[in-house]
Coordinates of C-alpha atoms and ligand atoms in Angstrom, one line a residue:
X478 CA 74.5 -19.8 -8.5
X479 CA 73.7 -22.7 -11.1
X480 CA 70.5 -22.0 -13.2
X481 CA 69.1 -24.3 -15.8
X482 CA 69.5 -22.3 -18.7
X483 CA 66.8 -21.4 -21.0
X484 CA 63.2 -22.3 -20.4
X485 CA 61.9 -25.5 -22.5
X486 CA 58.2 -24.8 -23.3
X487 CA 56.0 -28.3 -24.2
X488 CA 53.0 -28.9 -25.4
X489 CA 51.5 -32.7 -24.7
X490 CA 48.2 -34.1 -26.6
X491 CA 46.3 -36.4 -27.0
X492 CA 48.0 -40.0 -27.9
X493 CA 46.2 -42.5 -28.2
X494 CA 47.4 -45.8 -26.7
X495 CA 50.7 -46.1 -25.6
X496 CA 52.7 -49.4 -25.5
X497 CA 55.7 -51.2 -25.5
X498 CA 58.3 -51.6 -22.6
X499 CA 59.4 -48.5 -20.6
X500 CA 63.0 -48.7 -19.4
X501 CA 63.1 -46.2 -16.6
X502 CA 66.5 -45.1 -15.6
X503 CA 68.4 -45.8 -12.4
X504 CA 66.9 -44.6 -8.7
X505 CA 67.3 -41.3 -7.3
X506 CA 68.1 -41.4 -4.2
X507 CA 70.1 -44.6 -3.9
X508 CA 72.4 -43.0 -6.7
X509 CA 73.1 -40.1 -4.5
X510 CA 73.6 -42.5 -1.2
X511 CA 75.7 -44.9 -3.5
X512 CA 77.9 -41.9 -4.2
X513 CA 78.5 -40.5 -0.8
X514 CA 78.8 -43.7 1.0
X515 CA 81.2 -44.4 -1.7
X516 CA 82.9 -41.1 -1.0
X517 CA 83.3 -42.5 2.2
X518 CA 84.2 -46.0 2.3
X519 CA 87.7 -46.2 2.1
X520 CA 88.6 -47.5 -1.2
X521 CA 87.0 -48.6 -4.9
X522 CA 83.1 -48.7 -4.8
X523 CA 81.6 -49.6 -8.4
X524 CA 78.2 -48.3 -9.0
X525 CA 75.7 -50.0 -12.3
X526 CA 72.3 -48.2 -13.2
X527 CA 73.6 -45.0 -11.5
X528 CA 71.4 -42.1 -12.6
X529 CA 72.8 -39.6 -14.5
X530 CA 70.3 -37.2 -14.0
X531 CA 71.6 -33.7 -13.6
X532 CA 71.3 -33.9 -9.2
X533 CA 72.9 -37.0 -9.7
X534 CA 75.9 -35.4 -10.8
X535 CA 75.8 -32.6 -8.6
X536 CA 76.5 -35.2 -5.8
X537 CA 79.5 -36.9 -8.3
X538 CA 81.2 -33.0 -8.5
X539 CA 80.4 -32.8 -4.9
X540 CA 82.1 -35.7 -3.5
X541 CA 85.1 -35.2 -6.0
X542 CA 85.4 -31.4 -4.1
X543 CA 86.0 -33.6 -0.6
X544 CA 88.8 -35.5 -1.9
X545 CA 87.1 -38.5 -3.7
X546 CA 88.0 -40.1 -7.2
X547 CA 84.8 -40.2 -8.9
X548 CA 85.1 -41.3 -12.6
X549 CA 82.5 -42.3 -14.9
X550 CA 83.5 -45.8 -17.1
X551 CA 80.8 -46.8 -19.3
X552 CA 77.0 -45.5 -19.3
X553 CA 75.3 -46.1 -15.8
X554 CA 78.5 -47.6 -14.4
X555 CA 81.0 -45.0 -12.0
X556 CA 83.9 -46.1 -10.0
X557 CA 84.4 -43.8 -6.1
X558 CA 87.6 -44.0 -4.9
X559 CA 86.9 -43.1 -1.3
X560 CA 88.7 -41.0 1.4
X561 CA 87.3 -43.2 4.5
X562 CA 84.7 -41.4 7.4
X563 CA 86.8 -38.2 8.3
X564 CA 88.7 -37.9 5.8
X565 CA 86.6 -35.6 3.5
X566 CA 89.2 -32.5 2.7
X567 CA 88.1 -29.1 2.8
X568 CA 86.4 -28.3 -0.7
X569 CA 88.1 -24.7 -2.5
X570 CA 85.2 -23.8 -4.0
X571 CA 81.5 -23.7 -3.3
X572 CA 79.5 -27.0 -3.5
X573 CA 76.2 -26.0 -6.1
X574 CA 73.6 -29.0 -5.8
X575 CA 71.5 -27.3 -8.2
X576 CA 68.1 -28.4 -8.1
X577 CA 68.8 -31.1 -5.1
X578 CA 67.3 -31.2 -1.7
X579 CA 68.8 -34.8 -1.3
X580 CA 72.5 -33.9 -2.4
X581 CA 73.2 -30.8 0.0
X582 CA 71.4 -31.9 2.9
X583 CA 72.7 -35.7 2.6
X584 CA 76.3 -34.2 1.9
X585 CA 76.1 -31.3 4.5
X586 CA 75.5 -34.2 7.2
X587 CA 78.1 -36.2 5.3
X588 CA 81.0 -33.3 6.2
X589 CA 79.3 -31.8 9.4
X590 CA 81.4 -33.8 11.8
X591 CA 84.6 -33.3 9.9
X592 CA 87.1 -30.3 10.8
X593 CA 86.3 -28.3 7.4
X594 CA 84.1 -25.9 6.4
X595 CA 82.2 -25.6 2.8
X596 CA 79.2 -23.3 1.7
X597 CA 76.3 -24.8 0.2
X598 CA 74.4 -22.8 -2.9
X599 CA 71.6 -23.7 -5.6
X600 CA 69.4 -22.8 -8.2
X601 CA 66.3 -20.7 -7.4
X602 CA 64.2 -23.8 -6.6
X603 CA 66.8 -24.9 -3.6
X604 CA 67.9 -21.5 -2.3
X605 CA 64.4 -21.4 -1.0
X606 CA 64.0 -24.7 0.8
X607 CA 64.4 -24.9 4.1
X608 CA 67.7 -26.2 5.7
X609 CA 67.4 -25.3 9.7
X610 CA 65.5 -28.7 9.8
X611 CA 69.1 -30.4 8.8
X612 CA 71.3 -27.7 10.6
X613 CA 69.1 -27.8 13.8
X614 CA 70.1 -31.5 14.2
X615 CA 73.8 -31.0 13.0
X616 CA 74.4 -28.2 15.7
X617 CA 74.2 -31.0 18.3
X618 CA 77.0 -32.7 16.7
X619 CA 78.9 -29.5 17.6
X620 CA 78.3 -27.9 13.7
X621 CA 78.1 -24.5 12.9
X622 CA 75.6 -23.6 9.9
X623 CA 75.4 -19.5 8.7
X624 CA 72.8 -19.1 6.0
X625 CA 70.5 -17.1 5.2
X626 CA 67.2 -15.8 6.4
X627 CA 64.9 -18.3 7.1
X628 CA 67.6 -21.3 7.0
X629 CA 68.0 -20.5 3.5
X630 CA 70.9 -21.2 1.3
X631 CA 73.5 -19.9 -0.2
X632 CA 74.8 -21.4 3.7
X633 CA 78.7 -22.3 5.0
X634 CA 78.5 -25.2 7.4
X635 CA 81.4 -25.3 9.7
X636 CA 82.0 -29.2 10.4
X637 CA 82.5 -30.2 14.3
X638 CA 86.2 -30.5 15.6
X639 CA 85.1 -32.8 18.2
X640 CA 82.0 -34.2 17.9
X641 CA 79.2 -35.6 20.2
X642 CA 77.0 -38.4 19.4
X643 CA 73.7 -37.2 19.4
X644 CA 70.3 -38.9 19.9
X645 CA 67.5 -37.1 17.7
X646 CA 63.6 -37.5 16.8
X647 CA 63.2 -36.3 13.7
X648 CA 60.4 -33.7 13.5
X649 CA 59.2 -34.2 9.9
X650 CA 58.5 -37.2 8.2
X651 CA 62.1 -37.0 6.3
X652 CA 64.5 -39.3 5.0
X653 CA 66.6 -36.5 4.3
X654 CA 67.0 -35.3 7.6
X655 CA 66.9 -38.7 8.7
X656 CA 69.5 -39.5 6.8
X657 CA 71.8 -36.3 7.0
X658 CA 71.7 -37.4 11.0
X659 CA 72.7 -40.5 10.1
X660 CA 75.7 -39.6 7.8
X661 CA 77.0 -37.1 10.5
X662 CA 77.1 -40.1 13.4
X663 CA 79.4 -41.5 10.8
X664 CA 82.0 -39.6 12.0
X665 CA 81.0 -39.0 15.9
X666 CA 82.3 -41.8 18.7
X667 CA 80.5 -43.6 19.7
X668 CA 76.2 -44.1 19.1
X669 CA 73.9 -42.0 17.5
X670 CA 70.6 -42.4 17.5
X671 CA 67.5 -41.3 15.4
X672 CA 64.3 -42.3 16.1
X673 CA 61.3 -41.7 13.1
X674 CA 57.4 -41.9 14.3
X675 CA 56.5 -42.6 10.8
X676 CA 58.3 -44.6 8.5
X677 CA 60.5 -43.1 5.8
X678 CA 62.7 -44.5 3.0
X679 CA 65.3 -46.9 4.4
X680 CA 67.6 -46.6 1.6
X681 CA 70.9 -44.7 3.8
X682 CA 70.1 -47.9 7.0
X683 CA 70.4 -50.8 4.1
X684 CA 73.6 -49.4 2.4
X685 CA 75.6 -48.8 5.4
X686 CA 74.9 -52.0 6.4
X687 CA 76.1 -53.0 3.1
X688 CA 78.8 -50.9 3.5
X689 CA 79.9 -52.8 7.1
X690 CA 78.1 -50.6 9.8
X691 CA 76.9 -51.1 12.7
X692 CA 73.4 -50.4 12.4
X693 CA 70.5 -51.6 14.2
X694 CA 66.8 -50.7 13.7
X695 CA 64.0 -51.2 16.5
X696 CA 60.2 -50.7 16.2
X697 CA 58.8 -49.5 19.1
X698 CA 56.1 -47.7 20.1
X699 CA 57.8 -44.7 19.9
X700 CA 58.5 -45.3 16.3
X701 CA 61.7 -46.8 14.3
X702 CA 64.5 -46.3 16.9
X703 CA 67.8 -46.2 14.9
X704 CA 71.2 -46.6 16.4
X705 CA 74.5 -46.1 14.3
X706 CA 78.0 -47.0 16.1
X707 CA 80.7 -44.3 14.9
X708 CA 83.9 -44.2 13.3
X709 CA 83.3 -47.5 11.5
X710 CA 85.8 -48.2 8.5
X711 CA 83.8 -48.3 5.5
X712 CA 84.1 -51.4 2.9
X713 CA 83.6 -50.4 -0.7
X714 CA 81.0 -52.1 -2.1
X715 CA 79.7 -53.4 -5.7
X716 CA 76.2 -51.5 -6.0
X717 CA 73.5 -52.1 -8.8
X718 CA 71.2 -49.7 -8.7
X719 CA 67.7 -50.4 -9.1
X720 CA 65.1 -48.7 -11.4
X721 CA 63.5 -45.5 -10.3
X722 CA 60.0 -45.9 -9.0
X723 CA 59.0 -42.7 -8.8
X724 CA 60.2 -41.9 -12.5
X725 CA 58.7 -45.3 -13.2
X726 CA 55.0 -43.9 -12.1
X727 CA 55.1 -41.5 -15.6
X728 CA 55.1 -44.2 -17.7
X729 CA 53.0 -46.4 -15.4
X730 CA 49.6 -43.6 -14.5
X731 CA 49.9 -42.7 -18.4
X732 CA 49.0 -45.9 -19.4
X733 CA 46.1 -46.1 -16.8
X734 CA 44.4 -42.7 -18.1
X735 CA 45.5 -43.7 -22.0
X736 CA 42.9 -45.4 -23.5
X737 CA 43.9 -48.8 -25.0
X738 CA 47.3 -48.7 -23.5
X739 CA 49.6 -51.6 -22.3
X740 CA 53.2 -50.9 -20.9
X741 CA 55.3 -52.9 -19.2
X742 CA 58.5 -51.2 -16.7
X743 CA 60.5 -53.8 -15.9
X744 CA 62.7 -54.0 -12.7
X745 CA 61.1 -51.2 -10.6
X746 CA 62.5 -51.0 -7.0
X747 CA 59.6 -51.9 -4.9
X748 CA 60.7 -51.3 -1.5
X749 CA 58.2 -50.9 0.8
X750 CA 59.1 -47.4 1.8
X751 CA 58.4 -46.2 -1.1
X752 CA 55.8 -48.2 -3.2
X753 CA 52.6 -46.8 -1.8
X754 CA 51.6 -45.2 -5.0
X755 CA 51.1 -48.7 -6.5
X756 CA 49.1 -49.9 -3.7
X757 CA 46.9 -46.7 -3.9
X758 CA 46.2 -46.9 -7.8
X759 CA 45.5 -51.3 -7.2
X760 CA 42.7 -50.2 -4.5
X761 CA 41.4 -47.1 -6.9
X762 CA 40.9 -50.3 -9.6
X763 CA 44.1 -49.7 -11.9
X764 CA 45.0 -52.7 -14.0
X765 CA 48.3 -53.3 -12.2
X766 CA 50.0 -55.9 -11.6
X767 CA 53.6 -57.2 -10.5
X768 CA 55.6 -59.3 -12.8
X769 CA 58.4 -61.6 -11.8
X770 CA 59.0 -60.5 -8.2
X771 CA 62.7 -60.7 -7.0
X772 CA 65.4 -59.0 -5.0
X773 CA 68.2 -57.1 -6.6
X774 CA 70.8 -55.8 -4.3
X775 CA 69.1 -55.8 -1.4
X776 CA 65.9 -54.5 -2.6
X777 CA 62.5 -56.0 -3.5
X778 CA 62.4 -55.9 -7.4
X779 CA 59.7 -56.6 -9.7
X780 CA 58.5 -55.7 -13.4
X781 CA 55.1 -53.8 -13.5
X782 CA 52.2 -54.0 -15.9
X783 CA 50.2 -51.1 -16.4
X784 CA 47.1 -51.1 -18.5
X785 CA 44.4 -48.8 -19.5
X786 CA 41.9 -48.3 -16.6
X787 CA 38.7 -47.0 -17.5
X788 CA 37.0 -47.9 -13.9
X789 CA 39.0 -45.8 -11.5
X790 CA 37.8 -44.5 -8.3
X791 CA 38.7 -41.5 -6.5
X792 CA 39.5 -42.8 -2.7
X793 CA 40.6 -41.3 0.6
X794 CA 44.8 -42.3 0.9
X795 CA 45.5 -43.2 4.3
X796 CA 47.5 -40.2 5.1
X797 CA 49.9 -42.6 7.1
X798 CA 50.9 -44.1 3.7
X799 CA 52.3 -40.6 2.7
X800 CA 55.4 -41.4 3.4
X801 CA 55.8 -43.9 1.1
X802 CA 54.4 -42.1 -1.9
X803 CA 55.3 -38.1 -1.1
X804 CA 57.0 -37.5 -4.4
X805 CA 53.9 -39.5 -6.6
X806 CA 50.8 -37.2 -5.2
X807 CA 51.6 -35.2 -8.2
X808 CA 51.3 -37.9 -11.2
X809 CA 48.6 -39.2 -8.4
X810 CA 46.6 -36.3 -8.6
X811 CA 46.4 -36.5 -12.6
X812 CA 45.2 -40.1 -12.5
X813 CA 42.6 -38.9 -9.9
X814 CA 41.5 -36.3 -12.3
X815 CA 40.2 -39.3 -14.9
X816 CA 38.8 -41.0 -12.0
X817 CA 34.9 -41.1 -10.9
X818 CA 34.4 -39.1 -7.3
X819 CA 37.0 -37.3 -5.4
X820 CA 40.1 -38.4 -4.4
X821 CA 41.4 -36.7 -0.9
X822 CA 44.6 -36.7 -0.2
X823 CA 45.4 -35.3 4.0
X824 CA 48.9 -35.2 6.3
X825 CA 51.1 -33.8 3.5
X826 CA 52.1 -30.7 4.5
X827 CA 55.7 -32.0 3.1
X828 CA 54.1 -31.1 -0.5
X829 CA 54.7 -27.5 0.1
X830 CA 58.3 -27.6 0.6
X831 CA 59.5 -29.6 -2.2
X832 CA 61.3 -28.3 -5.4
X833 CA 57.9 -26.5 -5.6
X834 CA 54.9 -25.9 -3.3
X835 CA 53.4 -29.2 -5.0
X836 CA 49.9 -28.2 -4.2
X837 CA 49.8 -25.2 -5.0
X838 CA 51.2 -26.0 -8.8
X839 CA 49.1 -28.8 -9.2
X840 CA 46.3 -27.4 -8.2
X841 CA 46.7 -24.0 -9.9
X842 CA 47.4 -26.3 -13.3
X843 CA 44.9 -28.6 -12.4
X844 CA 42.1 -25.6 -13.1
X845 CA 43.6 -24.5 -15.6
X846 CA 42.6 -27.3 -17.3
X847 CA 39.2 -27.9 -16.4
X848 CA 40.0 -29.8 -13.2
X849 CA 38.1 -29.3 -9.4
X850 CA 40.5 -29.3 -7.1
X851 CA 40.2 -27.8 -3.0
X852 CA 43.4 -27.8 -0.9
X853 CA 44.2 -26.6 2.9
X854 CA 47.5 -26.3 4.3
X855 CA 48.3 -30.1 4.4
X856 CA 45.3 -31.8 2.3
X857 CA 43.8 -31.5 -1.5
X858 CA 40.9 -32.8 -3.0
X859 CA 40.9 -33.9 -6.8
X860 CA 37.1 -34.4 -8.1
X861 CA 37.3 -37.2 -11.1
X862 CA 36.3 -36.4 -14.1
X863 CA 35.9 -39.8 -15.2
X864 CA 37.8 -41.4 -18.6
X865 CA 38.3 -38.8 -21.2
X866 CA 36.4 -36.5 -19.3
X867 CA 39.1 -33.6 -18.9
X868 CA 38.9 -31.0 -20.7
X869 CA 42.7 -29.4 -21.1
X870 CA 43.9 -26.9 -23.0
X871 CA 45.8 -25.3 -19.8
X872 CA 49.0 -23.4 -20.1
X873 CA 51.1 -25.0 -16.5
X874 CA 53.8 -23.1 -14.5
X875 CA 56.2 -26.1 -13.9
X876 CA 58.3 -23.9 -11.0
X877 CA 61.9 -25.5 -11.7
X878 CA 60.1 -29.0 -10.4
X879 CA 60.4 -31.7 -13.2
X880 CA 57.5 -33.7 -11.4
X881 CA 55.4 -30.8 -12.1
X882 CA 56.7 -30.7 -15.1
X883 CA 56.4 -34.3 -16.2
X884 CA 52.8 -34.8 -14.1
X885 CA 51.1 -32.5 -16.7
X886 CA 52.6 -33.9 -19.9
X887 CA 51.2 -37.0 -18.7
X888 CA 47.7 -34.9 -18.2
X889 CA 47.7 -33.5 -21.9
X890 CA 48.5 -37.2 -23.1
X891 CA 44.5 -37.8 -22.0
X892 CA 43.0 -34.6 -22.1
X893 CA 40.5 -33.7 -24.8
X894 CA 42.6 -30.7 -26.1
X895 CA 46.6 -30.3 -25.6
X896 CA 48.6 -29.1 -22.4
X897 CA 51.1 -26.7 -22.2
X898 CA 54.0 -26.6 -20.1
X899 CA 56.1 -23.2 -19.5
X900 CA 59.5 -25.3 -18.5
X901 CA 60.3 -28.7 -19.3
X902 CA 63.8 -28.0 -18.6
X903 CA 64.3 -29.4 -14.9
X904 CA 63.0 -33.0 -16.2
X905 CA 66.6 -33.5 -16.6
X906 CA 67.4 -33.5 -13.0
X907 CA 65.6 -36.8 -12.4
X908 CA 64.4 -38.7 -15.7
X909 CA 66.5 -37.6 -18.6
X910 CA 65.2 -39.6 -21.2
X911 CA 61.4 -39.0 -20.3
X912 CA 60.5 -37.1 -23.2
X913 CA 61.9 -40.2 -25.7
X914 CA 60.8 -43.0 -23.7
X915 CA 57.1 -41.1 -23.4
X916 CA 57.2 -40.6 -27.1
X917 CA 58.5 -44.3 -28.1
X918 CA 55.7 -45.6 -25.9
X919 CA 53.2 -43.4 -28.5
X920 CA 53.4 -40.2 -26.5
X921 CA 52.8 -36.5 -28.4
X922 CA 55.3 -34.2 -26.5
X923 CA 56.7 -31.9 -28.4
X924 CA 58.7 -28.8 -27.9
X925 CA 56.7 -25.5 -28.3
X926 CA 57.0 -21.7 -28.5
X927 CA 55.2 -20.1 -25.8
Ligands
S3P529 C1 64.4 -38.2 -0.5 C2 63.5 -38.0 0.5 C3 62.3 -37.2 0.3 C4 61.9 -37.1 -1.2 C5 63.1 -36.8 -2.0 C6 64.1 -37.8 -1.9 C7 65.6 -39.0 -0.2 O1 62.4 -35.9 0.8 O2 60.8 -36.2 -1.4 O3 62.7 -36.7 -3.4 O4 66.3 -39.5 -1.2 O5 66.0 -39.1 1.0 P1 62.2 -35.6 2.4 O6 63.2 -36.2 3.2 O7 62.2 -34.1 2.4 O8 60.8 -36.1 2.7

């Protein structure tokens, strides 16, 4: 089982303004989806602005176990030499995704209609997520998943000799099951279909289309109805990866609760799927604005400007927006916190099966440092504090979850005395260079005994 070493305590205080440009590293989850459709394509894919965050890498060691070439050949920039759909070869050891929810259940889709078996393990944070809602979909492919209690990794997934196409509503708002469904029709003849009520991130639909699938999305009143013709051959594709919005929210709600501040992140991927953090901090009153809106690779692009914002608001988010912003109600809830009135926050019971129980460690961290906070099992209430107004001085359990982690050094940059962190450790998996890019912006992070 892969740990992340030794814990990295932190202490954040107060900064002062923070400016200058924040150069966020490459997306998440289209690094992972570059990588495994890569895997899969049959021949060279190049990748720019990959992340090389430490699940990011996971993924690369993962697809090289099923047979691919992965090689890295300059910063950012990986070549895949892919095996083709079905022709993944049985890995001989067992595939660790560390931290990852994205990497094994994207990658245990990716090999479930393939005639090999692997096991699936993590660190502490991932062996207690739950994986039935991948393998319940899978088994109707004809795979066979054994973990442990609970759907629980460590977990062998026996890939389906002859598979079905399989036509499956997704339960959960997830793109991961979504997407894990998606990757396994790869390999099934035939049409698969998954249909979503609510609307998640489109990144796997827009790359295998890029890729040369045949993939058609429908709205209907049943939701997005998905259909994905089998057993296509794969064309390898150049892919430049856009920048990160959800690392790009650090930098961005800092500079709103910062007083003085001015920071510019330039080329932010703005799909739509996933930009409804922005759109909630603009109708809270944060001076934000879009710079030099473009596409990039298939993906709405644009710089953003974030300034000190001494005239927020705590607002209701439309809970059908979730969706679009489940991985930012952390660094959300920390804006909301130097807000006037209560921000409520409903229909994300997703929070509390993340890399943490989100709510739960931001709320817990949240008192700690002076904060009012109520939750129920799929809402939270933050009550504002107003500019300046928080008090700090908390010591935070991060829980092997780098938004935790980074969503309360952002608190202490604000708060009246410092924040303390217990791990800063699993910031690597997403946003490696947070702590310098914070501090170069005018950030006070340092690393502290406990
Ligand atoms: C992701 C989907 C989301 C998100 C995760 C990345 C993806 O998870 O929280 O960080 O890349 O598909 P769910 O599918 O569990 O909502």
């Amino acid at each position: 089982m892969s740990s992340h070493g030794d814990p990295v305590p932190m202490t954040s205080r107060k900064a002062g303004a923070l400016k200058g440009v924040a150069e966020v590293p490459g997306d998440k989850s289209i690094s992972h989806r570059a990588l495994i459709l890569g895997a899969l394509a049959v021949g060279e894919t190049r990748i720019t602005g990959l992340l090389e965050g430490q699940d990011v890498l996971d993924t690369a060691r993962a697809m090289r176990a099923f047979g691919a070439e992965v090689e890295q050949y300059g910063p950012g920039e990986w070549s895949v030499h892919g095996v083709g759909v079905g022709g993944f070869a049985e890995p001989d050891q067992v595939i660790d995704c560390g931290n990852s929810g994205t990497g094994v259940r994207l990658i245990m889709g990716a090999m479930a209609t393939s005639p090999i078996t692997a096991t699936f393990t993590g660190d502490a944070s991932l062996n207690g997520r739950p994986m039935a809602r991948v393998t319940d979909p899978l088994a109707l492919f004809g795979t066979e998943a054994v973990g442990r209690a609970g759907g629980r990794l460590p977990m062998t997934i026996v890939g389906a000799v002859e598979p079905v196409p399989v036509r499956y509503h997704v339960p959960v708002p997830s793109a991961q099951v979504k997407s894990a469904v998606l990757l396994a029709g790869l390999n099934a003849p035939g049409q698969t279909v998954v249909i979503e009520a609510e609307a998640t991130r489109d990144h796997t639909e827009r790359m295998l289309a890029g890729f040369g699938a045949e993939i058609v999305t429908e709205v209907t009143d049943e939701g997005r109805v998905i259909t994905l013709t089998g057993q296509p051959e794969l064309r390898p594709q150049t892919i430049a990866v856009p920048r990160d919005p959800s690392s790009a929210a650090f930098p961005v709600c800092a500079a709103l609760i910062c007083e003085g501040s001015d920071v510019l992140v330039p080329g932010i991927g703005l799909n739509p799927t996933r930009a409804g953090l922005y759109e909630t901090l603009r109708e809270m009153g944060a001076d934000l604005t879009y710079e030099n809106m473009r596409e990039e690779g298939g993906e709405p692009v644009a710089d953003l400007r974030a300034r000190f914002s001494p005239a927020m608001r705590g607002i209701e988010v439309p809970p059908e927006r979730a969706a679009s912003m489940i991985d930012e109600y952390p660094i959300l809830s920390v804006v909301a916190a130097f807000a006037e009135g209560e921000t409520v926050m409903r229909g994300v019971k997703e929070l509390r099966v993340k890399e943490s129980d989100r709510i739960d460690a931001m709320a817990k961290g949240l008192r700690a440092n002076g904060v009012t906070v109520a939750d129920g099992p799929d809402w939270w209430t933050v009550t504002g504090m107003g500019p300046g107004g928080v008090p700090g001085g908390g010591f935070c359990a991060s829980h092997l979850d780098h938004r935790i982690a980074m969503s309360f050094l952002c608190l202490g940059m604000a708060t009246k005395t410092p924040v303390r962190v217990d791990d800063g450790g699993p910031i690597a998996t997403s946003f490696p260079v947070f702590e310098e890019l914070m501090t170069g912006l005018g950030a006070r992070i340092e690393r502290s005994n406990r």
